[in-house]
């Protein structure tokens, strides 16, 4: 009965707060204590007992009561942090204050006039119970007091960490505690693994949930390309003002990377007991990705003193620590942990549901991205061994799985970005030659081959059977294939046929003439074929055979009509067949065992909108691979005269890319807006129409010389064998091609051109909206931001 009573008391207090038009004095403890005295409310109770409409009503009609409630709740947290919460009652008060603040903060952020409230100083709100208000502490803004109290409470013995005290009387003083000795989990920079304590995990989770809510002010500001606007909450929390920054960063990273959801190898054990560690890991990884917002590239005010000038590295300590990890064993721990968690949702077990499936793979991908982005040594470590394939396979699984689901466009993007980043490094292409023997449940054709074949087969599937919204990613997908192509030793017949099927689909006249950028896709594919023929001819008889079989596609490209009537005819054909890419006609009936076809989102699924992505020319910068394997970046403006004649392929693509009409990258659109623009541009032909001059401008640059020469030499030889031996058997022809050589017969090899990912304001903004959209949608119990007026993205119901 007690629990119902206390909930009633709590509810009564909430009603009093909303109905009292007179301000309640801050000193009226009997009134305010009703909000946190109770011992049985959970965070779900608080969300149920404090309805949104009432919070907004207090905000509008009795603002001073809302202000006092916030200030009193923060004061209780500060007191708890100072005393170290020795009694159960104090621990309970701290948790209740956490829950109330988590509930209220989003409604403070909604209202522009309230956003500054936590950054003001509350008169008389110095350290609780002290009169010396003239010291600095007295003047701390409420936000700073709150953040420092949360940080202290996250290392509070017997509350959130295992106590080290020996003997009954010794009390650990919160002020003198060295939190580096209380790191939550072994891993980077810390060797002892403290005993698991689910109460500590629960308490940490509640505090981290409040911390995440503090940081979420970012959701209430519209997207802006101005990268200098920092989140004041994150900036303060990750600054030297927070004495726990290092142990907290280490604790969060280690808790995530050490987590093993399979749980001691007992099948079904997640059904026997609730896994409190999983909730903690989810909150931890969300805090990590949100705090690792880079403040690089911001013009800092001139330093007033020498010491300031000498402080190196980013001001954000979390970014700083992340970028300074360097020990091999630390990299190994992080990479193995992330690979274990990313692979978890696709582990095939013979007992259905026998292992726990984690749901936070999107956050893990963002964390992996940030690690590679801020710590180049980590990136090189990842590519040094075939461990990178343990990240690649789950990413390909997620891409394949999400391709039909419009609510997971963001997941598709982040997966492709990571692969684009990795593909800029030679080692990635080399690693792809490792045979692929796993059997991950994916609905793709069965093949025997390498990880490169897997990548090509999955990319083909995304392009031919994904939904329309993925078209902007085609450039990226093909860029990745071009980047790795010079290193691919032997493609399987399945993969070779997929690449030629893409060329066939992209080189139909109606596809080429129906949008200003479509011909780039043909350039990318031709560039990939040229790389393989010039640098890996010996092992690639399957691809050479596929090119010979589909030779008419190349002849048609070389003879592409450009007269007005042919252009009109091609566009008429488009109206009849609205599908962008002909669905593949190749035999795709045999799928992998245990596979599930990709399915669209369930009706009613919520999704967060994203800002527009910069074009591939903004996303990447070109680098040439010189003789000794080092990269030299290619200047942006390629003047054709300065280039060797055999390099027309190189200049061709860059010329067409630079004027792709995407120069307005600083203008951001929500997805809905982009959709509208696409529809209107489709309906108004005045927007863009193909002309003979336009066709000729890029047709003459198609890099066809190498392939035409190959066909000229090999086709007569293959035809002769077939006639002489009456052959119809592929394997004989392949055997002949395998031992053939084109040395001295092909044009001089062109230099290898790699398009490396480069960060810019557009991608930074994209990451911010994507990451907060994920955090919004993943926090449903309790639904922290649900139905509040977020501005960073739109929430749409599918």
PDB file of N, CA and C in Angstrom, residues 74-75 77-78 81 105 109 116-122 125 127 136-152 211 214-215 232-244:
ATOM      1  N   UNK A  74      18.736  20.631  -8.282  1.00  0.00           N
ATOM      2  CA  UNK A  74      20.196  20.701  -8.468  1.00  0.00           C
ATOM      3  C   UNK A  74      20.882  20.809  -7.102  1.00  0.00           C
ATOM      4  N   UNK A  75      20.308  21.595  -6.225  1.00  0.00           N
ATOM      5  CA  UNK A  75      20.895  21.765  -4.889  1.00  0.00           C
ATOM      6  C   UNK A  75      20.992  20.407  -4.178  1.00  0.00           C
ATOM      7  N   UNK A  77      21.283  17.488  -5.597  1.00  0.00           N
ATOM      8  CA  UNK A  77      22.350  16.707  -6.232  1.00  0.00           C
ATOM      9  C   UNK A  77      23.720  17.179  -5.742  1.00  0.00           C
ATOM     10  N   UNK A  78      23.877  18.501  -5.613  1.00  0.00           N
ATOM     11  CA  UNK A  78      25.158  19.051  -5.126  1.00  0.00           C
ATOM     12  C   UNK A  78      25.409  18.560  -3.697  1.00  0.00           C
ATOM     13  N   UNK A  81      26.459  14.983  -3.766  1.00  0.00           N
ATOM     14  CA  UNK A  81      27.835  14.825  -4.255  1.00  0.00           C
ATOM     15  C   UNK A  81      28.833  15.189  -3.157  1.00  0.00           C
ATOM     16  N   UNK A 105      13.951  18.945 -18.212  1.00  0.00           N
ATOM     17  CA  UNK A 105      14.908  19.683 -19.059  1.00  0.00           C
ATOM     18  C   UNK A 105      14.457  19.879 -20.523  1.00  0.00           C
ATOM     19  N   UNK A 109      14.390  23.485 -22.719  1.00  0.00           N
ATOM     20  CA  UNK A 109      15.068  23.746 -24.000  1.00  0.00           C
ATOM     21  C   UNK A 109      14.101  24.168 -25.093  1.00  0.00           C
ATOM     22  N   UNK A 116      18.528  30.030 -21.491  1.00  0.00           N
ATOM     23  CA  UNK A 116      19.652  30.595 -20.735  1.00  0.00           C
ATOM     24  C   UNK A 116      19.527  30.372 -19.230  1.00  0.00           C
ATOM     25  N   UNK A 117      18.361  29.859 -18.783  1.00  0.00           N
ATOM     26  CA  UNK A 117      18.096  29.786 -17.338  1.00  0.00           C
ATOM     27  C   UNK A 117      19.196  29.045 -16.580  1.00  0.00           C
ATOM     28  N   UNK A 118      19.606  27.883 -17.083  1.00  0.00           N
ATOM     29  CA  UNK A 118      20.604  27.097 -16.356  1.00  0.00           C
ATOM     30  C   UNK A 118      21.995  27.736 -16.394  1.00  0.00           C
ATOM     31  N   UNK A 119      22.161  28.713 -17.288  1.00  0.00           N
ATOM     32  CA  UNK A 119      23.472  29.372 -17.362  1.00  0.00           C
ATOM     33  C   UNK A 119      23.492  30.669 -16.564  1.00  0.00           C
ATOM     34  N   UNK A 120      22.395  30.919 -15.850  1.00  0.00           N
ATOM     35  CA  UNK A 120      22.397  32.101 -14.980  1.00  0.00           C
ATOM     36  C   UNK A 120      22.775  31.653 -13.571  1.00  0.00           C
ATOM     37  N   UNK A 121      23.193  32.602 -12.748  1.00  0.00           N
ATOM     38  CA  UNK A 121      23.508  32.224 -11.369  1.00  0.00           C
ATOM     39  C   UNK A 121      22.279  32.531 -10.531  1.00  0.00           C
ATOM     40  N   UNK A 122      21.995  31.627  -9.615  1.00  0.00           N
ATOM     41  CA  UNK A 122      20.811  31.818  -8.781  1.00  0.00           C
ATOM     42  C   UNK A 122      21.262  32.560  -7.521  1.00  0.00           C
ATOM     43  N   UNK A 125      22.488  30.968  -4.184  1.00  0.00           N
ATOM     44  CA  UNK A 125      22.660  29.536  -4.390  1.00  0.00           C
ATOM     45  C   UNK A 125      24.124  29.171  -4.453  1.00  0.00           C
ATOM     46  N   UNK A 127      27.420  27.248  -2.340  1.00  0.00           N
ATOM     47  CA  UNK A 127      27.469  25.880  -1.847  1.00  0.00           C
ATOM     48  C   UNK A 127      26.426  25.768  -0.754  1.00  0.00           C
ATOM     49  N   UNK A 136      34.435  32.064  -5.511  1.00  0.00           N
ATOM     50  CA  UNK A 136      34.017  31.775  -6.891  1.00  0.00           C
ATOM     51  C   UNK A 136      32.858  30.801  -6.927  1.00  0.00           C
ATOM     52  N   UNK A 137      32.878  29.817  -6.018  1.00  0.00           N
ATOM     53  CA  UNK A 137      31.853  28.763  -6.053  1.00  0.00           C
ATOM     54  C   UNK A 137      30.453  29.351  -6.015  1.00  0.00           C
ATOM     55  N   UNK A 138      30.312  30.439  -5.259  1.00  0.00           N
ATOM     56  CA  UNK A 138      28.983  31.017  -5.082  1.00  0.00           C
ATOM     57  C   UNK A 138      28.398  31.471  -6.390  1.00  0.00           C
ATOM     58  N   UNK A 139      29.275  31.785  -7.352  1.00  0.00           N
ATOM     59  CA  UNK A 139      28.780  32.400  -8.574  1.00  0.00           C
ATOM     60  C   UNK A 139      28.656  31.419  -9.738  1.00  0.00           C
ATOM     61  N   UNK A 140      28.754  30.121  -9.437  1.00  0.00           N
ATOM     62  CA  UNK A 140      28.655  29.149 -10.541  1.00  0.00           C
ATOM     63  C   UNK A 140      27.263  29.166 -11.164  1.00  0.00           C
ATOM     64  N   UNK A 141      27.183  29.181 -12.487  1.00  0.00           N
ATOM     65  CA  UNK A 141      25.864  28.991 -13.105  1.00  0.00           C
ATOM     66  C   UNK A 141      25.302  27.629 -12.705  1.00  0.00           C
ATOM     67  N   UNK A 142      23.969  27.540 -12.710  1.00  0.00           N
ATOM     68  CA  UNK A 142      23.296  26.310 -12.305  1.00  0.00           C
ATOM     69  C   UNK A 142      23.761  25.109 -13.137  1.00  0.00           C
ATOM     70  N   UNK A 143      23.938  25.329 -14.456  1.00  0.00           N
ATOM     71  CA  UNK A 143      24.347  24.223 -15.332  1.00  0.00           C
ATOM     72  C   UNK A 143      25.680  23.639 -14.865  1.00  0.00           C
ATOM     73  N   UNK A 144      26.622  24.509 -14.506  1.00  0.00           N
ATOM     74  CA  UNK A 144      27.941  24.020 -14.084  1.00  0.00           C
ATOM     75  C   UNK A 144      27.849  23.242 -12.777  1.00  0.00           C
ATOM     76  N   UNK A 145      27.076  23.760 -11.830  1.00  0.00           N
ATOM     77  CA  UNK A 145      26.908  23.037 -10.559  1.00  0.00           C
ATOM     78  C   UNK A 145      26.311  21.659 -10.812  1.00  0.00           C
ATOM     79  N   UNK A 146      25.321  21.621 -11.711  1.00  0.00           N
ATOM     80  CA  UNK A 146      24.650  20.355 -12.007  1.00  0.00           C
ATOM     81  C   UNK A 146      25.632  19.363 -12.632  1.00  0.00           C
ATOM     82  N   UNK A 147      26.388  19.812 -13.643  1.00  0.00           N
ATOM     83  CA  UNK A 147      27.313  18.908 -14.341  1.00  0.00           C
ATOM     84  C   UNK A 147      28.408  18.402 -13.414  1.00  0.00           C
ATOM     85  N   UNK A 148      28.929  19.286 -12.558  1.00  0.00           N
ATOM     86  CA  UNK A 148      29.998  18.841 -11.647  1.00  0.00           C
ATOM     87  C   UNK A 148      29.449  17.861 -10.613  1.00  0.00           C
ATOM     88  N   UNK A 149      28.212  18.082 -10.172  1.00  0.00           N
ATOM     89  CA  UNK A 149      27.607  17.161  -9.205  1.00  0.00           C
ATOM     90  C   UNK A 149      27.414  15.782  -9.855  1.00  0.00           C
ATOM     91  N   UNK A 150      26.947  15.754 -11.097  1.00  0.00           N
ATOM     92  CA  UNK A 150      26.764  14.458 -11.787  1.00  0.00           C
ATOM     93  C   UNK A 150      28.111  13.743 -11.887  1.00  0.00           C
ATOM     94  N   UNK A 151      29.153  14.505 -12.268  1.00  0.00           N
ATOM     95  CA  UNK A 151      30.483  13.889 -12.422  1.00  0.00           C
ATOM     96  C   UNK A 151      30.953  13.294 -11.088  1.00  0.00           C
ATOM     97  N   UNK A 152      30.782  14.049  -9.999  1.00  0.00           N
ATOM     98  CA  UNK A 152      31.172  13.526  -8.675  1.00  0.00           C
ATOM     99  C   UNK A 152      30.373  12.270  -8.326  1.00  0.00           C
ATOM    100  N   UNK A 211      22.617  13.121 -17.723  1.00  0.00           N
ATOM    101  CA  UNK A 211      23.710  13.814 -18.410  1.00  0.00           C
ATOM    102  C   UNK A 211      23.385  13.958 -19.903  1.00  0.00           C
ATOM    103  N   UNK A 214      20.937  16.619 -20.372  1.00  0.00           N
ATOM    104  CA  UNK A 214      21.583  17.946 -20.310  1.00  0.00           C
ATOM    105  C   UNK A 214      22.182  18.318 -21.669  1.00  0.00           C
ATOM    106  N   UNK A 215      22.845  17.348 -22.288  1.00  0.00           N
ATOM    107  CA  UNK A 215      23.525  17.625 -23.562  1.00  0.00           C
ATOM    108  C   UNK A 215      22.545  17.839 -24.713  1.00  0.00           C
ATOM    109  N   UNK A 232      27.170  24.299 -25.102  1.00  0.00           N
ATOM    110  CA  UNK A 232      27.842  24.769 -23.880  1.00  0.00           C
ATOM    111  C   UNK A 232      27.913  23.681 -22.808  1.00  0.00           C
ATOM    112  N   UNK A 233      26.927  22.803 -22.764  1.00  0.00           N
ATOM    113  CA  UNK A 233      26.916  21.737 -21.765  1.00  0.00           C
ATOM    114  C   UNK A 233      28.078  20.777 -21.990  1.00  0.00           C
ATOM    115  N   UNK A 234      28.236  20.368 -23.259  1.00  0.00           N
ATOM    116  CA  UNK A 234      29.329  19.436 -23.583  1.00  0.00           C
ATOM    117  C   UNK A 234      30.680  20.127 -23.369  1.00  0.00           C
ATOM    118  N   UNK A 235      30.765  21.379 -23.823  1.00  0.00           N
ATOM    119  CA  UNK A 235      32.031  22.106 -23.714  1.00  0.00           C
ATOM    120  C   UNK A 235      32.495  22.184 -22.256  1.00  0.00           C
ATOM    121  N   UNK A 236      31.583  22.511 -21.356  1.00  0.00           N
ATOM    122  CA  UNK A 236      31.980  22.624 -19.944  1.00  0.00           C
ATOM    123  C   UNK A 236      32.314  21.255 -19.368  1.00  0.00           C
ATOM    124  N   UNK A 237      31.470  20.268 -19.654  1.00  0.00           N
ATOM    125  CA  UNK A 237      31.657  18.947 -19.041  1.00  0.00           C
ATOM    126  C   UNK A 237      32.979  18.322 -19.479  1.00  0.00           C
ATOM    127  N   UNK A 238      33.394  18.591 -20.726  1.00  0.00           N
ATOM    128  CA  UNK A 238      34.625  17.975 -21.254  1.00  0.00           C
ATOM    129  C   UNK A 238      35.823  18.908 -21.121  1.00  0.00           C
ATOM    130  N   UNK A 239      35.723  19.874 -20.207  1.00  0.00           N
ATOM    131  CA  UNK A 239      36.837  20.816 -20.027  1.00  0.00           C
ATOM    132  C   UNK A 239      37.615  20.447 -18.765  1.00  0.00           C
ATOM    133  N   UNK A 240      38.702  21.166 -18.520  1.00  0.00           N
ATOM    134  CA  UNK A 240      39.535  20.882 -17.338  1.00  0.00           C
ATOM    135  C   UNK A 240      38.787  21.198 -16.041  1.00  0.00           C
ATOM    136  N   UNK A 241      37.654  21.901 -16.137  1.00  0.00           N
ATOM    137  CA  UNK A 241      36.866  22.176 -14.924  1.00  0.00           C
ATOM    138  C   UNK A 241      36.352  20.881 -14.297  1.00  0.00           C
ATOM    139  N   UNK A 242      36.199  19.847 -15.125  1.00  0.00           N
ATOM    140  CA  UNK A 242      35.668  18.579 -14.631  1.00  0.00           C
ATOM    141  C   UNK A 242      36.842  17.682 -14.238  1.00  0.00           C
ATOM    142  N   UNK A 243      37.080  17.540 -12.922  1.00  0.00           N
ATOM    143  CA  UNK A 243      38.272  16.798 -12.501  1.00  0.00           C
ATOM    144  C   UNK A 243      38.145  15.305 -12.783  1.00  0.00           C
ATOM    145  N   UNK A 244      36.932  14.853 -13.130  1.00  0.00           N
ATOM    146  CA  UNK A 244      36.750  13.422 -13.408  1.00  0.00           C
ATOM    147  C   UNK A 244      36.762  13.121 -14.906  1.00  0.00           C
TER     148      UNK A 244
END
